[in-house]
PDB file of C-alpha atoms and ligand atoms in Angstrom:
ATOM      1  CA  MET A   1      -3.888 -13.100 -12.931  1.00  0.00           C
ATOM      2  CA  ASN A   2      -1.613 -10.171 -13.758  1.00  0.00           C
ATOM      3  CA  LEU A   3      -2.331  -8.369 -17.172  1.00  0.00           C
ATOM      4  CA  ILE A   4      -0.178  -5.397 -16.290  1.00  0.00           C
ATOM      5  CA  ASN A   5       3.203  -6.925 -17.643  1.00  0.00           C
ATOM      6  CA  LYS A   6       3.988  -9.890 -20.099  1.00  0.00           C
ATOM      7  CA  ASN A   7       4.327 -13.039 -18.450  1.00  0.00           C
ATOM      8  CA  TYR A   8       7.986 -13.455 -19.533  1.00  0.00           C
ATOM      9  CA  ILE A   9       8.692 -10.174 -17.559  1.00  0.00           C
ATOM     10  CA  ASN A  10       6.738 -11.176 -14.462  1.00  0.00           C
ATOM     11  CA  GLU A  11       8.507 -14.591 -14.355  1.00  0.00           C
ATOM     12  CA  TYR A  12      11.732 -12.910 -14.855  1.00  0.00           C
ATOM     13  CA  LEU A  13      11.336 -10.283 -12.335  1.00  0.00           C
ATOM     14  CA  LYS A  14      10.033 -13.136 -10.026  1.00  0.00           C
ATOM     15  CA  MET A  15      13.235 -15.148 -10.519  1.00  0.00           C
ATOM     16  CA  LEU A  16      15.421 -12.058  -9.665  1.00  0.00           C
ATOM     17  CA  ASN A  17      13.656 -10.793  -6.915  1.00  0.00           C
ATOM     18  CA  THR A  18      14.857 -12.099  -3.627  1.00  0.00           C
ATOM     19  CA  PHE A  19      12.968  -9.571  -1.198  1.00  0.00           C
ATOM     20  CA  PRO A  20      12.557 -10.025   1.557  1.00  0.00           C
ATOM     21  CA  HIS A  21      15.548 -12.268   2.505  1.00  0.00           C
ATOM     22  CA  ASP A  22      14.584 -13.516   5.982  1.00  0.00           C
ATOM     23  CA  LYS A  23      12.630 -16.182   7.422  1.00  0.00           C
ATOM     24  CA  GLU A  24      10.256 -14.112   9.516  1.00  0.00           C
ATOM     25  CA  MET A  25       8.886 -12.358   6.415  1.00  0.00           C
ATOM     26  CA  GLU A  26       8.902 -15.497   4.510  1.00  0.00           C
ATOM     27  CA  GLN A  27       6.614 -17.008   7.140  1.00  0.00           C
ATOM     28  CA  ILE A  28       4.284 -14.148   6.872  1.00  0.00           C
ATOM     29  CA  ILE A  29       4.152 -14.393   3.056  1.00  0.00           C
ATOM     30  CA  LYS A  30       3.413 -18.165   3.407  1.00  0.00           C
ATOM     31  CA  TYR A  31       0.641 -17.522   6.104  1.00  0.00           C
ATOM     32  CA  ALA A  32      -0.995 -14.911   3.801  1.00  0.00           C
ATOM     33  CA  LYS A  33      -0.831 -17.515   0.888  1.00  0.00           C
ATOM     34  CA  ASP A  34      -2.259 -20.398   2.769  1.00  0.00           C
ATOM     35  CA  ASN A  35      -5.214 -18.173   4.084  1.00  0.00           C
ATOM     36  CA  ASP A  36      -5.809 -16.447   0.804  1.00  0.00           C
ATOM     37  CA  ILE A  37      -4.942 -13.087   2.579  1.00  0.00           C
ATOM     38  CA  PRO A  38      -3.869 -10.611  -0.213  1.00  0.00           C
ATOM     39  CA  ILE A  39      -0.622  -8.725   0.758  1.00  0.00           C
ATOM     40  CA  LEU A  40       1.697  -6.838  -1.455  1.00  0.00           C
ATOM     41  CA  ARG A  41       3.425  -8.477  -4.369  1.00  0.00           C
ATOM     42  CA  PRO A  42       7.242  -9.057  -3.661  1.00  0.00           C
ATOM     43  CA  GLU A  43       8.270  -6.955  -6.456  1.00  0.00           C
ATOM     44  CA  THR A  44       6.224  -4.005  -5.095  1.00  0.00           C
ATOM     45  CA  ALA A  45       7.195  -4.592  -1.544  1.00  0.00           C
ATOM     46  CA  SER A  46      11.011  -4.324  -2.894  1.00  0.00           C
ATOM     47  CA  LEU A  47      10.049  -0.923  -4.496  1.00  0.00           C
ATOM     48  CA  LEU A  48       8.331   0.152  -1.455  1.00  0.00           C
ATOM     49  CA  ASN A  49      11.693  -0.727   0.569  1.00  0.00           C
ATOM     50  CA  ILE A  50      13.733   1.236  -1.695  1.00  0.00           C
ATOM     51  CA  ILE A  51      11.470   4.329  -1.505  1.00  0.00           C
ATOM     52  CA  VAL A  52      11.227   4.214   2.102  1.00  0.00           C
ATOM     53  CA  GLN A  53      15.145   4.004   2.505  1.00  0.00           C
ATOM     54  CA  ALA A  54      15.457   6.721   0.080  1.00  0.00           C
ATOM     55  CA  LYS A  55      13.144   9.068   1.642  1.00  0.00           C
ATOM     56  CA  LYS A  56      14.007   8.268   5.291  1.00  0.00           C
ATOM     57  CA  PRO A  57      10.331   9.381   6.752  1.00  0.00           C
ATOM     58  CA  GLU A  58      10.222  10.149  10.480  1.00  0.00           C
ATOM     59  CA  THR A  59       6.267   9.510  10.155  1.00  0.00           C
ATOM     60  CA  ALA A  60       4.429   7.234   7.836  1.00  0.00           C
ATOM     61  CA  LEU A  61       0.651   6.469   7.810  1.00  0.00           C
ATOM     62  CA  GLU A  62      -0.832   3.093   6.130  1.00  0.00           C
ATOM     63  CA  ILE A  63      -4.256   2.653   5.219  1.00  0.00           C
ATOM     64  CA  GLY A  64      -4.901  -1.242   5.140  1.00  0.00           C
ATOM     65  CA  THR A  65      -2.568  -2.791   7.781  1.00  0.00           C
ATOM     66  CA  SER A  66      -4.019  -6.605   6.882  1.00  0.00           C
ATOM     67  CA  ILE A  67      -1.590  -8.913   8.961  1.00  0.00           C
ATOM     68  CA  GLY A  68       1.196  -6.320   8.998  1.00  0.00           C
ATOM     69  CA  PHE A  69       3.392  -7.364   6.076  1.00  0.00           C
ATOM     70  CA  SER A  70       3.665  -4.066   4.071  1.00  0.00           C
ATOM     71  CA  GLY A  71       3.908  -2.156   7.482  1.00  0.00           C
ATOM     72  CA  LEU A  72       6.963  -4.306   8.420  1.00  0.00           C
ATOM     73  CA  VAL A  73       8.337  -3.569   5.094  1.00  0.00           C
ATOM     74  CA  ILE A  74       8.110   0.254   5.826  1.00  0.00           C
ATOM     75  CA  LEU A  75       9.079   0.013   9.476  1.00  0.00           C
ATOM     76  CA  ARG A  76      12.260  -2.074   8.523  1.00  0.00           C
ATOM     77  CA  ALA A  77      13.185   0.528   5.915  1.00  0.00           C
ATOM     78  CA  MET A  78      12.655   3.762   8.263  1.00  0.00           C
ATOM     79  CA  ASN A  79      15.309   5.070  10.431  1.00  0.00           C
ATOM     80  CA  GLU A  80      15.527   3.604  14.028  1.00  0.00           C
ATOM     81  CA  ASP A  81      13.045   6.283  15.371  1.00  0.00           C
ATOM     82  CA  GLY A  82      10.571   6.087  12.663  1.00  0.00           C
ATOM     83  CA  ARG A  83       6.977   5.812  13.707  1.00  0.00           C
ATOM     84  CA  LEU A  84       3.994   4.252  11.715  1.00  0.00           C
ATOM     85  CA  VAL A  85       0.384   4.462  12.293  1.00  0.00           C
ATOM     86  CA  SER A  86      -1.556   1.983  10.527  1.00  0.00           C
ATOM     87  CA  VAL A  87      -5.195   1.637   9.973  1.00  0.00           C
ATOM     88  CA  ASP A  88      -7.620  -1.384   9.301  1.00  0.00           C
ATOM     89  CA  MET A  89     -11.363  -1.916   9.928  1.00  0.00           C
ATOM     90  CA  ASP A  90     -10.850  -5.878  10.198  1.00  0.00           C
ATOM     91  CA  GLU A  91     -10.020  -6.609  13.687  1.00  0.00           C
ATOM     92  CA  THR A  92      -8.853 -10.326  13.086  1.00  0.00           C
ATOM     93  CA  SER A  93      -6.234  -9.376  10.592  1.00  0.00           C
ATOM     94  CA  LEU A  94      -5.067  -6.367  12.940  1.00  0.00           C
ATOM     95  CA  GLU A  95      -4.771  -8.825  15.795  1.00  0.00           C
ATOM     96  CA  ILE A  96      -2.313 -10.934  13.678  1.00  0.00           C
ATOM     97  CA  ALA A  97      -0.432  -8.008  12.776  1.00  0.00           C
ATOM     98  CA  ARG A  98      -0.133  -6.678  16.228  1.00  0.00           C
ATOM     99  CA  GLU A  99       1.689  -9.930  16.973  1.00  0.00           C
ATOM    100  CA  ASN A 100       3.867  -9.884  13.775  1.00  0.00           C
ATOM    101  CA  PHE A 101       5.045  -6.184  14.763  1.00  0.00           C
ATOM    102  CA  ARG A 102       5.664  -7.475  18.217  1.00  0.00           C
ATOM    103  CA  LEU A 103       7.878 -10.455  16.925  1.00  0.00           C
ATOM    104  CA  GLN A 104       9.888  -8.214  14.933  1.00  0.00           C
ATOM    105  CA  GLY A 105      10.483  -5.685  17.668  1.00  0.00           C
ATOM    106  CA  PHE A 106       8.184  -2.918  16.451  1.00  0.00           C
ATOM    107  CA  ALA A 107       5.784  -2.902  19.087  1.00  0.00           C
ATOM    108  CA  GLU A 108       6.984   0.613  20.328  1.00  0.00           C
ATOM    109  CA  ARG A 109       7.048   2.150  16.768  1.00  0.00           C
ATOM    110  CA  ILE A 110       3.548   1.213  15.471  1.00  0.00           C
ATOM    111  CA  THR A 111       0.233   2.524  16.501  1.00  0.00           C
ATOM    112  CA  LEU A 112      -2.639   0.280  15.041  1.00  0.00           C
ATOM    113  CA  ILE A 113      -6.232   1.920  14.617  1.00  0.00           C
ATOM    114  CA  ASN A 114      -9.083  -0.630  14.261  1.00  0.00           C
ATOM    115  CA  ASN A 115     -11.600   1.681  12.334  1.00  0.00           C
ATOM    116  CA  ASP A 116     -12.725   2.772   8.975  1.00  0.00           C
ATOM    117  CA  ALA A 117      -9.962   4.500   6.968  1.00  0.00           C
ATOM    118  CA  GLY A 118     -12.368   7.310   5.803  1.00  0.00           C
ATOM    119  CA  GLU A 119     -13.285   8.114   9.474  1.00  0.00           C
ATOM    120  CA  VAL A 120      -9.872   7.852  10.967  1.00  0.00           C
ATOM    121  CA  LEU A 121      -8.330  10.312   7.724  1.00  0.00           C
ATOM    122  CA  HIS A 122     -11.371  12.728   8.636  1.00  0.00           C
ATOM    123  CA  ASN A 123     -10.096  12.955  12.305  1.00  0.00           C
ATOM    124  CA  LEU A 124      -6.420  12.567  12.261  1.00  0.00           C
ATOM    125  CA  THR A 125      -4.248  15.922  12.976  1.00  0.00           C
ATOM    126  CA  ASP A 126      -0.866  14.823  12.758  1.00  0.00           C
ATOM    127  CA  SER A 127       1.410  15.190   9.703  1.00  0.00           C
ATOM    128  CA  PHE A 128       3.111  12.670   7.890  1.00  0.00           C
ATOM    129  CA  ASP A 129       6.139  12.211   5.715  1.00  0.00           C
ATOM    130  CA  LEU A 130       4.819   9.076   3.844  1.00  0.00           C
ATOM    131  CA  ILE A 131       1.504   7.793   3.351  1.00  0.00           C
ATOM    132  CA  PHE A 132       0.942   4.493   1.832  1.00  0.00           C
ATOM    133  CA  ILE A 133      -2.515   3.417   0.723  1.00  0.00           C
ATOM    134  CA  ASP A 134      -3.753  -0.377   0.159  1.00  0.00           C
ATOM    135  CA  GLY A 135      -7.212  -0.365   1.073  1.00  0.00           C
ATOM    136  CA  PRO A 136     -10.550  -0.180  -0.526  1.00  0.00           C
ATOM    137  CA  LYS A 137      -9.732   1.068  -4.125  1.00  0.00           C
ATOM    138  CA  ALA A 138     -13.062   2.585  -4.548  1.00  0.00           C
ATOM    139  CA  GLN A 139     -12.366   4.840  -1.747  1.00  0.00           C
ATOM    140  CA  TYR A 140      -8.819   6.178  -2.910  1.00  0.00           C
ATOM    141  CA  ILE A 141     -10.346   9.156  -4.686  1.00  0.00           C
ATOM    142  CA  ASN A 142     -12.224  10.129  -1.073  1.00  0.00           C
ATOM    143  CA  TYR A 143      -9.012   9.775   0.852  1.00  0.00           C
ATOM    144  CA  LEU A 144      -6.994  12.256  -1.532  1.00  0.00           C
ATOM    145  CA  SER A 145      -7.982  15.501  -0.082  1.00  0.00           C
ATOM    146  CA  TYR A 146      -7.318  14.379   3.531  1.00  0.00           C
ATOM    147  CA  CYS A 147      -3.839  12.556   2.482  1.00  0.00           C
ATOM    148  CA  ILE A 148      -2.791  15.733   0.707  1.00  0.00           C
ATOM    149  CA  LYS A 149      -3.775  17.787   4.030  1.00  0.00           C
ATOM    150  CA  LEU A 150      -2.059  15.153   6.168  1.00  0.00           C
ATOM    151  CA  LEU A 151       1.082  15.051   4.195  1.00  0.00           C
ATOM    152  CA  ASN A 152       4.141  17.296   4.860  1.00  0.00           C
ATOM    153  CA  LYS A 153       5.639  19.144   2.031  1.00  0.00           C
ATOM    154  CA  GLY A 154       8.009  16.902   0.256  1.00  0.00           C
ATOM    155  CA  GLY A 155       6.049  13.977   1.592  1.00  0.00           C
ATOM    156  CA  ILE A 156       5.368  10.868  -0.489  1.00  0.00           C
ATOM    157  CA  LEU A 157       1.784   9.366  -1.201  1.00  0.00           C
ATOM    158  CA  ILE A 158       2.150   5.770  -2.622  1.00  0.00           C
ATOM    159  CA  CYS A 159      -1.111   3.923  -3.576  1.00  0.00           C
ATOM    160  CA  ASP A 160      -1.179   0.251  -4.665  1.00  0.00           C
ATOM    161  CA  ASP A 161      -3.377  -1.541  -6.966  1.00  0.00           C
ATOM    162  CA  VAL A 162      -3.984   1.407  -9.176  1.00  0.00           C
ATOM    163  CA  LEU A 163      -4.127  -0.169 -12.519  1.00  0.00           C
ATOM    164  CA  PHE A 164      -6.213  -3.090 -10.874  1.00  0.00           C
ATOM    165  CA  TYR A 165      -5.251  -6.126 -12.870  1.00  0.00           C
ATOM    166  CA  GLY A 166      -4.927  -3.829 -16.164  1.00  0.00           C
ATOM    167  CA  MET A 167      -8.604  -2.970 -16.214  1.00  0.00           C
ATOM    168  CA  VAL A 168      -8.266   0.806 -15.485  1.00  0.00           C
ATOM    169  CA  ALA A 169      -6.188   0.988 -18.664  1.00  0.00           C
ATOM    170  CA  ASP A 170      -8.185  -1.147 -21.355  1.00  0.00           C
ATOM    171  CA  ASN A 171     -12.024  -1.596 -21.360  1.00  0.00           C
ATOM    172  CA  LYS A 172     -11.776  -4.928 -23.116  1.00  0.00           C
ATOM    173  CA  LEU A 173     -10.248  -6.209 -19.571  1.00  0.00           C
ATOM    174  CA  VAL A 174     -12.990  -4.889 -17.381  1.00  0.00           C
ATOM    175  CA  ASN A 175     -14.754  -7.486 -15.583  1.00  0.00           C
ATOM    176  CA  ARG A 176     -18.732  -5.921 -15.356  1.00  0.00           C
ATOM    177  CA  ARG A 177     -18.964  -6.349 -11.576  1.00  0.00           C
ATOM    178  CA  LYS A 178     -15.918  -4.326 -11.140  1.00  0.00           C
ATOM    179  CA  ILE A 179     -16.675  -1.342 -13.187  1.00  0.00           C
ATOM    180  CA  THR A 180     -17.497   0.812 -10.419  1.00  0.00           C
ATOM    181  CA  ILE A 181     -14.011   0.480  -8.909  1.00  0.00           C
ATOM    182  CA  VAL A 182     -12.556   0.539 -12.439  1.00  0.00           C
ATOM    183  CA  LYS A 183     -14.273   3.955 -13.039  1.00  0.00           C
ATOM    184  CA  ARG A 184     -13.249   5.498  -9.395  1.00  0.00           C
ATOM    185  CA  LEU A 185      -9.677   4.428 -10.129  1.00  0.00           C
ATOM    186  CA  ARG A 186      -9.441   6.074 -13.275  1.00  0.00           C
ATOM    187  CA  LYS A 187     -10.913   9.344 -11.947  1.00  0.00           C
ATOM    188  CA  PHE A 188      -8.406   8.887  -9.030  1.00  0.00           C
ATOM    189  CA  LEU A 189      -5.434   8.565 -11.329  1.00  0.00           C
ATOM    190  CA  LYS A 190      -6.828  11.478 -13.542  1.00  0.00           C
ATOM    191  CA  ILE A 191      -6.724  13.853 -10.652  1.00  0.00           C
ATOM    192  CA  ILE A 192      -3.344  12.995  -9.031  1.00  0.00           C
ATOM    193  CA  SER A 193      -1.751  13.088 -12.476  1.00  0.00           C
ATOM    194  CA  SER A 194      -2.578  16.779 -12.880  1.00  0.00           C
ATOM    195  CA  HIS A 195      -2.921  17.722  -9.291  1.00  0.00           C
ATOM    196  CA  PRO A 196      -1.351  21.326  -8.616  1.00  0.00           C
ATOM    197  CA  GLN A 197       0.124  20.069  -5.163  1.00  0.00           C
ATOM    198  CA  LEU A 198       1.430  16.699  -6.358  1.00  0.00           C
ATOM    199  CA  ASP A 199       3.982  15.841  -8.739  1.00  0.00           C
ATOM    200  CA  THR A 200       2.983  12.081  -9.797  1.00  0.00           C
ATOM    201  CA  SER A 201       4.425   8.978 -11.450  1.00  0.00           C
ATOM    202  CA  ILE A 202       2.577   5.499 -12.136  1.00  0.00           C
ATOM    203  CA  ILE A 203       4.301   2.633 -12.200  1.00  0.00           C
ATOM    204  CA  PRO A 204       3.430  -0.628 -13.963  1.00  0.00           C
ATOM    205  CA  ILE A 205       4.514  -2.740 -11.239  1.00  0.00           C
ATOM    206  CA  GLY A 206       2.582  -5.598  -9.309  1.00  0.00           C
ATOM    207  CA  ASP A 207      -1.114  -4.513  -9.578  1.00  0.00           C
ATOM    208  CA  GLY A 208      -0.058  -0.598 -10.384  1.00  0.00           C
ATOM    209  CA  LEU A 209       1.743   1.697  -8.213  1.00  0.00           C
ATOM    210  CA  SER A 210       1.323   5.363  -8.151  1.00  0.00           C
ATOM    211  CA  ILE A 211       3.780   7.667  -6.318  1.00  0.00           C
ATOM    212  CA  SER A 212       3.222  11.378  -5.600  1.00  0.00           C
ATOM    213  CA  ILE A 213       5.198  14.140  -4.040  1.00  0.00           C
ATOM    214  CA  ARG A 214       3.402  16.672  -2.182  1.00  0.00           C
ATOM    215  CA  LYS A 215       4.872  19.917  -3.618  1.00  0.00           C
TER     216      LYS A 215
HETATM  217  C1  SAM B   1      -4.819  -5.809   0.421  1.00  0.00           C
HETATM  218  S1  SAM B   1      -5.208  -5.855   1.827  1.00  0.00           S
HETATM  219  C2  SAM B   1      -3.721  -4.668   2.457  1.00  0.00           C
HETATM  220  C3  SAM B   1      -2.408  -5.603   2.542  1.00  0.00           C
HETATM  221  C4  SAM B   1      -1.338  -4.979   3.317  1.00  0.00           C
HETATM  222  N1  SAM B   1      -1.011  -3.527   2.955  1.00  0.00           N
HETATM  223  C5  SAM B   1      -0.083  -5.808   3.121  1.00  0.00           C
HETATM  224  O1  SAM B   1       0.475  -5.636   1.884  1.00  0.00           O
HETATM  225  O2  SAM B   1       0.352  -6.448   4.034  1.00  0.00           O
HETATM  226  C6  SAM B   1      -6.528  -4.580   2.249  1.00  0.00           C
HETATM  227  C7  SAM B   1      -6.629  -4.253   3.655  1.00  0.00           C
HETATM  228  O3  SAM B   1      -7.633  -3.054   3.732  1.00  0.00           O
HETATM  229  C8  SAM B   1      -8.719  -3.379   4.436  1.00  0.00           C
HETATM  230  N2  SAM B   1      -9.858  -2.414   4.555  1.00  0.00           N
HETATM  231  C9  SAM B   1     -10.721  -2.329   3.716  1.00  0.00           C
HETATM  232  N3  SAM B   1     -11.560  -1.337   3.593  1.00  0.00           N
HETATM  233  C10 SAM B   1     -11.203  -0.720   4.453  1.00  0.00           C
HETATM  234  C11 SAM B   1     -11.728   0.232   5.094  1.00  0.00           C
HETATM  235  N4  SAM B   1     -12.841   1.103   4.727  1.00  0.00           N
HETATM  236  N5  SAM B   1     -10.930   0.973   6.297  1.00  0.00           N
HETATM  237  C12 SAM B   1      -9.959   0.430   6.771  1.00  0.00           C
HETATM  238  N6  SAM B   1      -9.489  -0.745   6.160  1.00  0.00           N
HETATM  239  C13 SAM B   1     -10.153  -1.371   5.253  1.00  0.00           C
HETATM  240  C14 SAM B   1      -9.005  -4.773   4.680  1.00  0.00           C
HETATM  241  O4  SAM B   1      -9.564  -5.139   6.047  1.00  0.00           O
HETATM  242  C15 SAM B   1      -7.410  -5.309   4.360  1.00  0.00           C
HETATM  243  O5  SAM B   1      -6.845  -5.668   5.572  1.00  0.00           O
END
């Protein structure tokens, strides 16, 4: 289900979108599909690839590793010495991710942390040029102040699923069981849209992507 763009736009973009181009990534996408594991949509992955290539971060942090798909998009787009720290509380997914990073030659450039992201963010002291959040949506608002603190000036904060099937933008679409997530995402978007330390753009791509620059 995607209620963010009209179907004909989604279908057209899907037809055009050829990212990623290789067998290794196609295999991960197939594994995710066969096992019902949610990973970045191709159009969002393609935009993430462009942003990382344009920014050239030396250090990046990811919340929500899953099986490593988005982390691989980031690592492939970084310069050769770029390093990624990626956090997920699900041990089984992380083991699959570890193998995927190893198979694509990134074992030396990835640090995987198996813990709750809130706790990790609270304890991290490193600074990052890019932070990508694709974890528990209801927690984005709690993660924000930590992310701003951990981001270098000019650093980029990217958050996926911020429009959450369009529910965030229109009450008529809201599934009652998801109302808490929707309310928290709305609050999160309101804050990042007018935060004095951030410039933010919210893009209706995939499930909605917010991109903020730390001033
Ligand atoms: C949508 S998936 C991430 C997909 C991944 N970014 C990709 O595109 O390849 C969300 C991930 O967040 C993880 N997660 C959920 N709550 C978490 C938490 N509190 N701390 C750390 N990870 C969490 C889940 O285990 C899941 O793997």
